[in-house]
Short mmCIF file of C-alpha atoms in Angstrom, two decimals:
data_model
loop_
_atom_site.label_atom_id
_atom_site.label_comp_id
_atom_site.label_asym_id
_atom_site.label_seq_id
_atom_site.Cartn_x
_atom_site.Cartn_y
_atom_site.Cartn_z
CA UNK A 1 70.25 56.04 103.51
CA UNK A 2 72.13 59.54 103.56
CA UNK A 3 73.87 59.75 99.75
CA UNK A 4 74.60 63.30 99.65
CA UNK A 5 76.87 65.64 102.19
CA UNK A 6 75.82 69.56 101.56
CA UNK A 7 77.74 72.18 103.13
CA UNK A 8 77.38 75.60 103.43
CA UNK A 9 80.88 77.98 102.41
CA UNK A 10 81.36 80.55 104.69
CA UNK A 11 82.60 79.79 108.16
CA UNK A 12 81.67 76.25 107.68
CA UNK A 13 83.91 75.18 105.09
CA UNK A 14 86.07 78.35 104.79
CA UNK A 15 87.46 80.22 108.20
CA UNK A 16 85.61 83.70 106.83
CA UNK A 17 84.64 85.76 109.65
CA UNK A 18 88.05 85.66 110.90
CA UNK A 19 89.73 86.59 107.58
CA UNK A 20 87.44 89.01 107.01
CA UNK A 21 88.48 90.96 110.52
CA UNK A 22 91.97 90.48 110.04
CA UNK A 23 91.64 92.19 106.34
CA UNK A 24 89.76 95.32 107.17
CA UNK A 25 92.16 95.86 110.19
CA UNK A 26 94.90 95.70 107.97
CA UNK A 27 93.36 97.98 105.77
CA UNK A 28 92.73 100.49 107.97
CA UNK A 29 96.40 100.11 109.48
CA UNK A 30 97.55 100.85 106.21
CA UNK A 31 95.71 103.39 105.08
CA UNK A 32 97.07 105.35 108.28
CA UNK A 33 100.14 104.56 107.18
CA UNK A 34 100.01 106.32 104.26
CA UNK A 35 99.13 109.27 105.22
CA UNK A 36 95.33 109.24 106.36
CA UNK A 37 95.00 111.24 109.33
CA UNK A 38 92.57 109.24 111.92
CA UNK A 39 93.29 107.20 114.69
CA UNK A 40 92.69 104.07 114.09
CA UNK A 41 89.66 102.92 115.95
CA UNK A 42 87.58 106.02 114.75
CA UNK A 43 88.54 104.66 111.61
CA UNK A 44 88.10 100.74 111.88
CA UNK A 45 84.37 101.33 114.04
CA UNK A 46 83.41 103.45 110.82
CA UNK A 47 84.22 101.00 108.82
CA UNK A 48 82.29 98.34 110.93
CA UNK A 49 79.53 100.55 110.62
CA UNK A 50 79.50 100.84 107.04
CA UNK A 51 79.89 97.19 106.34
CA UNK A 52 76.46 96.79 109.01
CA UNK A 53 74.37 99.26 106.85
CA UNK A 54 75.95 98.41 103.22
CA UNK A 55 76.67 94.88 103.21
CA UNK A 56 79.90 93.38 102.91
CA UNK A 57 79.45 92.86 99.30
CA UNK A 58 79.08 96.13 99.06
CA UNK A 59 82.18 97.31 96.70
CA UNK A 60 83.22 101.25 97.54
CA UNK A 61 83.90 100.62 101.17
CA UNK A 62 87.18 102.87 101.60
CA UNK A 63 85.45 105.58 99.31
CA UNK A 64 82.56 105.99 101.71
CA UNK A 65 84.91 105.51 104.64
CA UNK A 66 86.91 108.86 103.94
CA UNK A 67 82.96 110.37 102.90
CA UNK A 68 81.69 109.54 106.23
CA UNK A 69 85.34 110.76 108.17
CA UNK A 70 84.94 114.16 106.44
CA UNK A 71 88.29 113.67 104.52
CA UNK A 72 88.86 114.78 101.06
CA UNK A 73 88.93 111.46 98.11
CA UNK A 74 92.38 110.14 98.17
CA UNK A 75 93.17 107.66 95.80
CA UNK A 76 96.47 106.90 97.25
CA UNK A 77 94.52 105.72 100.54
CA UNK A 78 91.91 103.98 99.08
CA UNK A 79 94.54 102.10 96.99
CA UNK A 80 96.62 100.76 100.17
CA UNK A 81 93.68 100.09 102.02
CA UNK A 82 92.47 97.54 98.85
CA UNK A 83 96.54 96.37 98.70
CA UNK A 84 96.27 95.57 102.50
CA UNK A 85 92.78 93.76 102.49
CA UNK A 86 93.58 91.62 99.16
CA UNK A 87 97.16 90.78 100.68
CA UNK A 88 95.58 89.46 103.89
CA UNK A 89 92.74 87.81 102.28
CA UNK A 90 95.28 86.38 100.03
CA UNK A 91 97.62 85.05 102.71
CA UNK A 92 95.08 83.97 105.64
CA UNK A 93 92.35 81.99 103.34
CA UNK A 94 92.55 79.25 105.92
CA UNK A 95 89.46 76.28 106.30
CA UNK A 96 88.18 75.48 108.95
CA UNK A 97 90.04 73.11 111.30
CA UNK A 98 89.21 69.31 110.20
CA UNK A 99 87.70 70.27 106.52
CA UNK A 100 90.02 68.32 104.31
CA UNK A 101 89.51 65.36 106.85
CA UNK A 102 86.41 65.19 107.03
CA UNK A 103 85.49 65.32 103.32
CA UNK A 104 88.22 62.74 102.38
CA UNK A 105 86.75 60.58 104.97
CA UNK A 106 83.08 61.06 103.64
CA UNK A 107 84.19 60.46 99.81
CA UNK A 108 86.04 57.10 101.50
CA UNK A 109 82.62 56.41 102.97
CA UNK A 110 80.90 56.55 99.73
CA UNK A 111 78.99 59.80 100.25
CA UNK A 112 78.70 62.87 97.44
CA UNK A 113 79.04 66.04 98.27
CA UNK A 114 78.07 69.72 97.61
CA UNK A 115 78.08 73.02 98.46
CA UNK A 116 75.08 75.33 98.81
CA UNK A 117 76.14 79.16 99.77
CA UNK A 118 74.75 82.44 99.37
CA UNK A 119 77.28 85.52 98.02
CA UNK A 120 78.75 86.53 94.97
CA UNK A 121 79.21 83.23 92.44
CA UNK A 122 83.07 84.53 91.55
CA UNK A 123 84.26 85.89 94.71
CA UNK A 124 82.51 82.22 96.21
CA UNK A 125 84.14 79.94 93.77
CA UNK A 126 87.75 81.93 94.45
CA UNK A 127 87.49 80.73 98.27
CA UNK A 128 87.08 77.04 96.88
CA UNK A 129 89.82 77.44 94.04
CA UNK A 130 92.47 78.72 96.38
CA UNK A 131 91.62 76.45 98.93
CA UNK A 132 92.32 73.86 96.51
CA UNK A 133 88.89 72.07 97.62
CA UNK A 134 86.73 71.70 94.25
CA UNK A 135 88.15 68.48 94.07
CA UNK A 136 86.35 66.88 96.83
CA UNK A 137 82.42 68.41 95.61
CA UNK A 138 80.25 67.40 92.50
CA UNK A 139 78.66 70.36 92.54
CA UNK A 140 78.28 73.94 94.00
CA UNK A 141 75.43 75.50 94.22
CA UNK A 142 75.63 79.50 94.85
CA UNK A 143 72.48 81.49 95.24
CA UNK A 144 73.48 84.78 93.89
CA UNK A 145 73.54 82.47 90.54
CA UNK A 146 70.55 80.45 90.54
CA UNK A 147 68.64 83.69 91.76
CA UNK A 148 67.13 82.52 94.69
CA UNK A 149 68.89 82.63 98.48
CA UNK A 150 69.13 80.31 101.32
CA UNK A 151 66.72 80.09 103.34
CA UNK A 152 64.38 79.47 100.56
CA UNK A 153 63.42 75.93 99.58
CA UNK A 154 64.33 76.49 95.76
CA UNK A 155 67.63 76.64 96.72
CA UNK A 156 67.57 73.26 98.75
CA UNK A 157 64.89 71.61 95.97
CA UNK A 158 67.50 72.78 93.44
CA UNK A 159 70.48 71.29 94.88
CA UNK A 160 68.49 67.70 95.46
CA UNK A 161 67.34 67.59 91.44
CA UNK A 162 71.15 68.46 90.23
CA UNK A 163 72.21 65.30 92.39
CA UNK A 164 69.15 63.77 91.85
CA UNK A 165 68.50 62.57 95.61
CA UNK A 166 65.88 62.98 97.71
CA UNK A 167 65.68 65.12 100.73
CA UNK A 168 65.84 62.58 103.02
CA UNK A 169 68.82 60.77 101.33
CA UNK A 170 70.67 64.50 102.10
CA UNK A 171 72.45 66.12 105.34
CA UNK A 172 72.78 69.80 105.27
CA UNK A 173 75.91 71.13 107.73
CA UNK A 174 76.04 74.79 107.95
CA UNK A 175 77.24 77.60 110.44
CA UNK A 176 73.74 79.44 110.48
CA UNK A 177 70.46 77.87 112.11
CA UNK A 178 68.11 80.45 109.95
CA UNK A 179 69.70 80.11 106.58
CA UNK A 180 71.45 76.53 106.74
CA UNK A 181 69.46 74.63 108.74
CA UNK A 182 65.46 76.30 108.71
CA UNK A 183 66.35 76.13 105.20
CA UNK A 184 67.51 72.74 104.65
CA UNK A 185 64.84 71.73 107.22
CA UNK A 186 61.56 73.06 105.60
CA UNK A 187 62.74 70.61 102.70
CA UNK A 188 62.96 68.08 104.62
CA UNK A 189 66.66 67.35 104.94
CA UNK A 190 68.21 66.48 107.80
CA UNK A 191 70.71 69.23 109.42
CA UNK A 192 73.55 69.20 111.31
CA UNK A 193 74.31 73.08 112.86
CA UNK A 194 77.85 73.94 113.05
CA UNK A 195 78.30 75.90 116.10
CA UNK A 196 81.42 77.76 115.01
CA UNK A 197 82.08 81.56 114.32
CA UNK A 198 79.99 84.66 115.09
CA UNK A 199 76.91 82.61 114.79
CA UNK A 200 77.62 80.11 116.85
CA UNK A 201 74.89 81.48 119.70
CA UNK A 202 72.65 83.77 117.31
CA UNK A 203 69.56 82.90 115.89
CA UNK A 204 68.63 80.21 118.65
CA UNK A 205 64.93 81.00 118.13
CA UNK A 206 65.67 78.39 114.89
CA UNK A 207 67.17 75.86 117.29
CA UNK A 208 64.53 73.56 116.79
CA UNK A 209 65.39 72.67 113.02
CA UNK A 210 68.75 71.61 113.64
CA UNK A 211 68.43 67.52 114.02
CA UNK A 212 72.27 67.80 115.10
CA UNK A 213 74.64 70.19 116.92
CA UNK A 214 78.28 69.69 116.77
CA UNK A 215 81.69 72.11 116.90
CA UNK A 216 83.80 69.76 115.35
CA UNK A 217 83.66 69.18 111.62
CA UNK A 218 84.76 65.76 112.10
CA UNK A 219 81.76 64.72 114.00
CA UNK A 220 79.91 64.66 110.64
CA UNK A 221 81.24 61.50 110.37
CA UNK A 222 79.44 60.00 113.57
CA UNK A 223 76.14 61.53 112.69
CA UNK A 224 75.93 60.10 108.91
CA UNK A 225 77.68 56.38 110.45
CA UNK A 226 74.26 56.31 112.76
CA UNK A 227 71.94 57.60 110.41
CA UNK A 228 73.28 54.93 107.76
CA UNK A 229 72.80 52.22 110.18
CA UNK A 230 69.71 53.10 110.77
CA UNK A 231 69.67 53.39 114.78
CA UNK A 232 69.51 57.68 114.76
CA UNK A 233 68.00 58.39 117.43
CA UNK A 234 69.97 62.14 116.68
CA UNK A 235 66.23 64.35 117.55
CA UNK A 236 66.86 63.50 121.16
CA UNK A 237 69.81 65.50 121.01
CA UNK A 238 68.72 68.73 120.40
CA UNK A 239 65.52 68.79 123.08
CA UNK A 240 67.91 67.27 125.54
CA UNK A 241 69.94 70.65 125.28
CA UNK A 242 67.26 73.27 125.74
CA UNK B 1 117.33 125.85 85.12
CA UNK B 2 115.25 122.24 85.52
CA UNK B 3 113.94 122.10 88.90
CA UNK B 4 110.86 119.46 88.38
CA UNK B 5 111.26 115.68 86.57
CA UNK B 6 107.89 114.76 85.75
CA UNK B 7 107.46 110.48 84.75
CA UNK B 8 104.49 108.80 83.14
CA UNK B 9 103.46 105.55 85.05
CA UNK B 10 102.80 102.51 82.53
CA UNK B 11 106.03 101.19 81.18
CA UNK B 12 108.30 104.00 82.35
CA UNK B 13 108.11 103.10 85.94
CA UNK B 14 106.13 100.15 86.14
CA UNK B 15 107.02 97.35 83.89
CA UNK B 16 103.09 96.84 82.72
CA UNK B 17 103.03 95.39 79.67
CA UNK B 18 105.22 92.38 79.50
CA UNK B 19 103.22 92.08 83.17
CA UNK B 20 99.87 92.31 81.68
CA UNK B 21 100.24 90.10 79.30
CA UNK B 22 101.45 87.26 81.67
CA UNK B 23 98.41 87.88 83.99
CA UNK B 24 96.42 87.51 80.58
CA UNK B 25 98.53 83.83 79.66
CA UNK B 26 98.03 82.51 83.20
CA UNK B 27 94.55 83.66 83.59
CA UNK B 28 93.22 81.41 80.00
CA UNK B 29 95.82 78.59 81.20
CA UNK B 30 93.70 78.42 84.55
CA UNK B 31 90.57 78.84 83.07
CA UNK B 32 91.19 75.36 80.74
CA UNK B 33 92.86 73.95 83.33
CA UNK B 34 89.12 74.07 85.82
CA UNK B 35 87.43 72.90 82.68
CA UNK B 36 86.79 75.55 80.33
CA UNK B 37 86.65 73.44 76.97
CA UNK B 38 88.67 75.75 74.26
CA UNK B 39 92.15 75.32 73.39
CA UNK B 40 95.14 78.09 74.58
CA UNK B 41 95.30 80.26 71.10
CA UNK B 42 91.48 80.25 70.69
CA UNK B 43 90.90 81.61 73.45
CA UNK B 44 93.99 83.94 74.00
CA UNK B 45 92.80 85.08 70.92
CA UNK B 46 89.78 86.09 71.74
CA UNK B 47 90.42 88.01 75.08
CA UNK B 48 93.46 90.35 73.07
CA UNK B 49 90.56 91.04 70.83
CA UNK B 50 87.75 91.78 73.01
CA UNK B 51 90.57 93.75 75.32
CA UNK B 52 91.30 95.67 71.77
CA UNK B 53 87.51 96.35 71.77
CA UNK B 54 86.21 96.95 74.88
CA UNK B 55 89.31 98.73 76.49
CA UNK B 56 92.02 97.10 79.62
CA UNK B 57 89.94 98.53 82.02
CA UNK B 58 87.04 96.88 81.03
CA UNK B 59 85.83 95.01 84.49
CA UNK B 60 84.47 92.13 82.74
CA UNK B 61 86.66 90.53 80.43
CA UNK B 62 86.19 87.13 81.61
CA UNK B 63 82.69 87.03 81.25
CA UNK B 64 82.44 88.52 78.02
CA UNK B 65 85.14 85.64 76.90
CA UNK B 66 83.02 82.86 77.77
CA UNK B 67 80.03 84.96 75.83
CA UNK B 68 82.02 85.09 72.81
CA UNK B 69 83.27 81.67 73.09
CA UNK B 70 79.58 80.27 73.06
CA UNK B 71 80.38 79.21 76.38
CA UNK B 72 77.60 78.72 78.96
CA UNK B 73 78.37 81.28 82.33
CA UNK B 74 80.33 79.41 84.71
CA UNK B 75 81.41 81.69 87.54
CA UNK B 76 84.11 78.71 88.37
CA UNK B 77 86.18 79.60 85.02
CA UNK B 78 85.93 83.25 85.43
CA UNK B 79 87.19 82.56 89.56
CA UNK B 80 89.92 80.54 87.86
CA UNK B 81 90.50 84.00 85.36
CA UNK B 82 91.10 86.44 88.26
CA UNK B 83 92.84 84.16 90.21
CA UNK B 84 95.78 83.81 88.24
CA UNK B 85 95.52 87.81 87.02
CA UNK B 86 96.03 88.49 89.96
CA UNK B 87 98.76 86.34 91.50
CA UNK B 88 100.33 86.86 88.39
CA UNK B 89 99.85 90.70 88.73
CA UNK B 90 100.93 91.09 92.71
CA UNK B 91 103.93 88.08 92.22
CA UNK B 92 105.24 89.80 89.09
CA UNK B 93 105.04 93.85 89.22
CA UNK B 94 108.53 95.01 88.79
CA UNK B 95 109.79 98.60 88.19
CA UNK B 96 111.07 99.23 84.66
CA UNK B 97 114.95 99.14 84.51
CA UNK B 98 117.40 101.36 86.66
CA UNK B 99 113.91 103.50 87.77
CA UNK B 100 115.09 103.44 91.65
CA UNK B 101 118.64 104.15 90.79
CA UNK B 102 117.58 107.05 88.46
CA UNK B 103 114.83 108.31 90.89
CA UNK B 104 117.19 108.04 93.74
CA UNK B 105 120.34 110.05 92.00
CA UNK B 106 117.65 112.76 90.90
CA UNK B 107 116.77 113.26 94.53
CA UNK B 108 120.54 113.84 95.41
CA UNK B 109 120.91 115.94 92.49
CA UNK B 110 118.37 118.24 93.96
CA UNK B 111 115.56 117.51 91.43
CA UNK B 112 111.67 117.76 92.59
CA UNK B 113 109.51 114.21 91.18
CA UNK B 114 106.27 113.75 89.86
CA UNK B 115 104.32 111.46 88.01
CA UNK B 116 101.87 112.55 85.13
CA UNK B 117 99.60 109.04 84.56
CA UNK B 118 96.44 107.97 82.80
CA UNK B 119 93.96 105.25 83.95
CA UNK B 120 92.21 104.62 87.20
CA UNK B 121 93.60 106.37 90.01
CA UNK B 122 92.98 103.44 92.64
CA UNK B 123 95.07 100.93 90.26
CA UNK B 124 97.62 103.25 89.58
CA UNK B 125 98.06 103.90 93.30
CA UNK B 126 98.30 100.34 94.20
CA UNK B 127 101.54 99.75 91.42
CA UNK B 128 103.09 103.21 92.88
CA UNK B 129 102.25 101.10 96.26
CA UNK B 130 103.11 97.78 95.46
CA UNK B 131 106.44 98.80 94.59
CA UNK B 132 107.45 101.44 97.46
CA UNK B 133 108.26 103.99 95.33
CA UNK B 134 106.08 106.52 96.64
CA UNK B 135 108.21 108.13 98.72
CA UNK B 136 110.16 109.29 95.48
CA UNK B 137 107.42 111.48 94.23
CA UNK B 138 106.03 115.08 96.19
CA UNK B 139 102.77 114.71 93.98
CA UNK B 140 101.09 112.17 91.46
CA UNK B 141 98.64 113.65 88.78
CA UNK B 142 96.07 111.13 87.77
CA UNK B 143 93.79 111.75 84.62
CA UNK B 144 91.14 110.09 85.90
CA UNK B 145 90.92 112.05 89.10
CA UNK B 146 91.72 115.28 87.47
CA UNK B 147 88.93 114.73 84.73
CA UNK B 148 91.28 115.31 82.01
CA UNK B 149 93.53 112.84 80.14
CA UNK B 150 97.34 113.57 78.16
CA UNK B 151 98.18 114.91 75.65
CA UNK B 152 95.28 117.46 76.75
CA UNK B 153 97.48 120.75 77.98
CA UNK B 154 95.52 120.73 80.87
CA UNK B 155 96.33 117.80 83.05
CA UNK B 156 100.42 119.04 82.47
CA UNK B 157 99.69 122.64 83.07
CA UNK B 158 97.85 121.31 86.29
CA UNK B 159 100.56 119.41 87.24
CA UNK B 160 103.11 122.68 86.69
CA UNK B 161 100.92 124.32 88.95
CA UNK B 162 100.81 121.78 91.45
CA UNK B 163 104.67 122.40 91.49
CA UNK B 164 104.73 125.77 91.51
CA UNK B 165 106.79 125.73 88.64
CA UNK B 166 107.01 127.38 84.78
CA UNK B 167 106.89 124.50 82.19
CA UNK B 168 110.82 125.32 81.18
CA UNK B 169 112.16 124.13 84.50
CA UNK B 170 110.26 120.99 83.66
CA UNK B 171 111.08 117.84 82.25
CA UNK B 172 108.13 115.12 80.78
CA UNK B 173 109.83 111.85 80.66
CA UNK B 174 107.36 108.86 79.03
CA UNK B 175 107.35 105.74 76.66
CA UNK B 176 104.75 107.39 74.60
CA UNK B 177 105.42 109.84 71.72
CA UNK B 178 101.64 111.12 71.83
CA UNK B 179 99.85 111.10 75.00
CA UNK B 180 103.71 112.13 76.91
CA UNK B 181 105.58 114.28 74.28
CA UNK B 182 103.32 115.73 72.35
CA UNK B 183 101.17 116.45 75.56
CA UNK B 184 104.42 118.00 77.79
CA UNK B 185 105.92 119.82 74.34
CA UNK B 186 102.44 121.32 73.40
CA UNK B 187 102.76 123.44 76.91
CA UNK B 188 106.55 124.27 76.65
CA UNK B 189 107.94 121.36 78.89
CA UNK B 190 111.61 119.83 77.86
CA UNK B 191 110.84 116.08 76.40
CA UNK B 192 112.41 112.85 76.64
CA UNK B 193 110.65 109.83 74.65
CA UNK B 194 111.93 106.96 76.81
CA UNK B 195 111.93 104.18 73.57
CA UNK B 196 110.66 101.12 75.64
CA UNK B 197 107.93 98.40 75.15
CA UNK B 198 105.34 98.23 72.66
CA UNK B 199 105.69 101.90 71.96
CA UNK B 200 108.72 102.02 71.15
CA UNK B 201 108.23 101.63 67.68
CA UNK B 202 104.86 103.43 67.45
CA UNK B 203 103.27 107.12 66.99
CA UNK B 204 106.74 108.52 65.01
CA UNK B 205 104.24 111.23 63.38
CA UNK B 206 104.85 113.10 66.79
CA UNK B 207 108.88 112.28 67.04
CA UNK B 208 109.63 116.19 66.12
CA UNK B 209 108.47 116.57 69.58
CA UNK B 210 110.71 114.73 71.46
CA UNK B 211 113.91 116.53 72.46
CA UNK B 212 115.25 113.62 73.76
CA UNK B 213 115.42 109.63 72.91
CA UNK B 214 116.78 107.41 75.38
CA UNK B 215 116.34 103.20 75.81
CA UNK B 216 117.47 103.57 79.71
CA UNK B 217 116.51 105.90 81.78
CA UNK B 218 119.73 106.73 83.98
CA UNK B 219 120.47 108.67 80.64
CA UNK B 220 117.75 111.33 82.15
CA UNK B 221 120.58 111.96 84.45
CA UNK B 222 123.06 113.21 81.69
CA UNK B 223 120.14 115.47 80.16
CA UNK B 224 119.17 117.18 83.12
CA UNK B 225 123.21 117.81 83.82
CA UNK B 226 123.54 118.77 80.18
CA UNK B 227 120.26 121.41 80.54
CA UNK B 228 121.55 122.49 83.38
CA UNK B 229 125.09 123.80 82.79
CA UNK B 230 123.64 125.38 79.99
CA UNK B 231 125.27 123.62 77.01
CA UNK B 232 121.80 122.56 75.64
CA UNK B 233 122.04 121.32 72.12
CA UNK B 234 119.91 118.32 72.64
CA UNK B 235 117.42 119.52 69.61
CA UNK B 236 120.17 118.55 67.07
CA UNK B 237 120.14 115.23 68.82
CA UNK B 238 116.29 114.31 67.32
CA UNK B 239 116.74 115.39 64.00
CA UNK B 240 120.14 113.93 63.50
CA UNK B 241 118.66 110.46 63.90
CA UNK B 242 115.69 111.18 61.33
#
């Protein structure tokens, strides 16, 4: 009996990857505009290539963007490319297509649910607040808090003791088959991998772990109606694909 | 013969702090209303004081409010904090009264524009930004960036240079009788102590150094007309009102 419905944040539950491309180009239009003399894809691959060896959570990107051009600090250009990327981030926070349906539908259905993401705890919990979602989730359950990251079973054995399930009683939907779903996996959870975003074909040597694959949110629904009536017979699935 | 007007940022041309402390109001009122479990004034209270203490640029106010509060961390409240700072802060910026109409009129007159500020150069880029005045000024001196904060002589006689002009074709123009007046006086600039906000009360010790007092600022106009048909008496003007 499946009591609990985790999801993962990013690009499962919140449309990040786009956002996030939308807000650097911005950024880098802007920063052009004011006066910073590159074209802009020198500029924009820089940045790309800045974000692939720092991180994305890495917090003097337009600083080391002028280092790395050869241009002289500029506060003035640093300051619109932060305007630009805050005012897109701002105004395109979008979920993904079907969220809001599908978690009404599952709290209708009687099911709890969580979240279970990695990132920073603030900058996490602002995607949720301004997507108006806590509502709909007990709890959330953010790595870069509890000190341990996804894939790691703490995480997943952590999020079972708060709502006091077990593993098997839990379905784990996420966008990324080594983090999400090996993770929720080694626990013993069952998984449902959300083909969606950049990760929807990466990481297929993981393939294995997902129990379900689906690219619609709402067929969440589906998979926890079967498993609750106790004819899954979801494994098939996934070895029929490969 | 004045041939440079030089502004300070904070509450001459940007209306900060009535804006500052809305952010502040709407930030606590978001906090309580995602659960934090202190009343308005309590906790109002306590961020004014630990602002007092640790400085307005301190990055972590929210999280040293729940600290002081006895509050356990909750990365949800502080989300809720910055949230509202900072739809409050981008909805909310406005320029201080008659600033485009004065700026604009000084341009026509013939006048050169500047702007002398303290505080982090990246957030005082973004309110020069925010509200498109930047094409007003040919250079903005920021302490932080230069190393050296008002009323030192330094960051003025910097800025003089920056101009190309002697401090007697200058004119300081700022909300506060220390950092502004006594800083632009102490290297031979002309003064005017714009009397607006919370200063406008505050630091009289350094009023003999104000040549000017005005509570709007198209009155700058009539000044730099007066100083420059050479009928100057403005220095009666100060000590008249004392």
């Amino acid at each position: 009996m499946i009591k609990v419905v985790f999801f993962d944040l990013d690009d499962t539950i919140a449309d990040t990857t786009r956002l996030a491309e939308m807000a650097r180009k911005n950024a880098i239009e802007n920063m052009i505009r004011h006066g910073m003399p590159v074209d802009f894809d020198t500029a924009y691959n820089e940045l790309l290539e800045l974000i692939n060896e720092y991180g994305s959570n890495f917090p003097r990107h337009f600083d080391y963007l002028l280092r790395r051009l050869d241009l002289r600090y500029n506060p003035k250009w640093v300051a619109a490319g932060v305007i630009a990327y805050h005012n897109t981030k701002f105004a395109y926070l979008r979920e993904v297509r079907h969220v809001r349906k599908t978690l009404l539908k599952l709290r209708e259905m009687g099911l709890r649910l969580g979240i279970i993401t990695d990132g920073d705890p603030i900058k996490q919990w602002e995607k949720i607040l301004r997507l108006d979602l806590d509502d709909f989730f007990e709890h959330v359950v953010i790595s870069d808090f509890e000190g341990v990251k996804k894939p790691h079973p703490k995480i997943f054995q952590k999020a079972l003791r708060i709502f006091g399930v077990k593993a098997q009683e839990a379905v784990m939907v996420g966008d990324r088959l080594y983090s999400d779903i090996y993770g929720a996996k080694s626990v013993g959870m069952h998984t449902v991998w959300f083909r969606y975003g950049k990760y929807a074909n990466r990481e297929e040597e993981y393939r294995e772990y997902a129990d379900h694959e689906i690219t619609d949110l709402l067929d969440v629904l589906k998979i926890i109606e079967v498993l609750n009536s106790g004819k899954d017979d979801s494994n098939k699935k996934v070895h029929a694909d490969r």
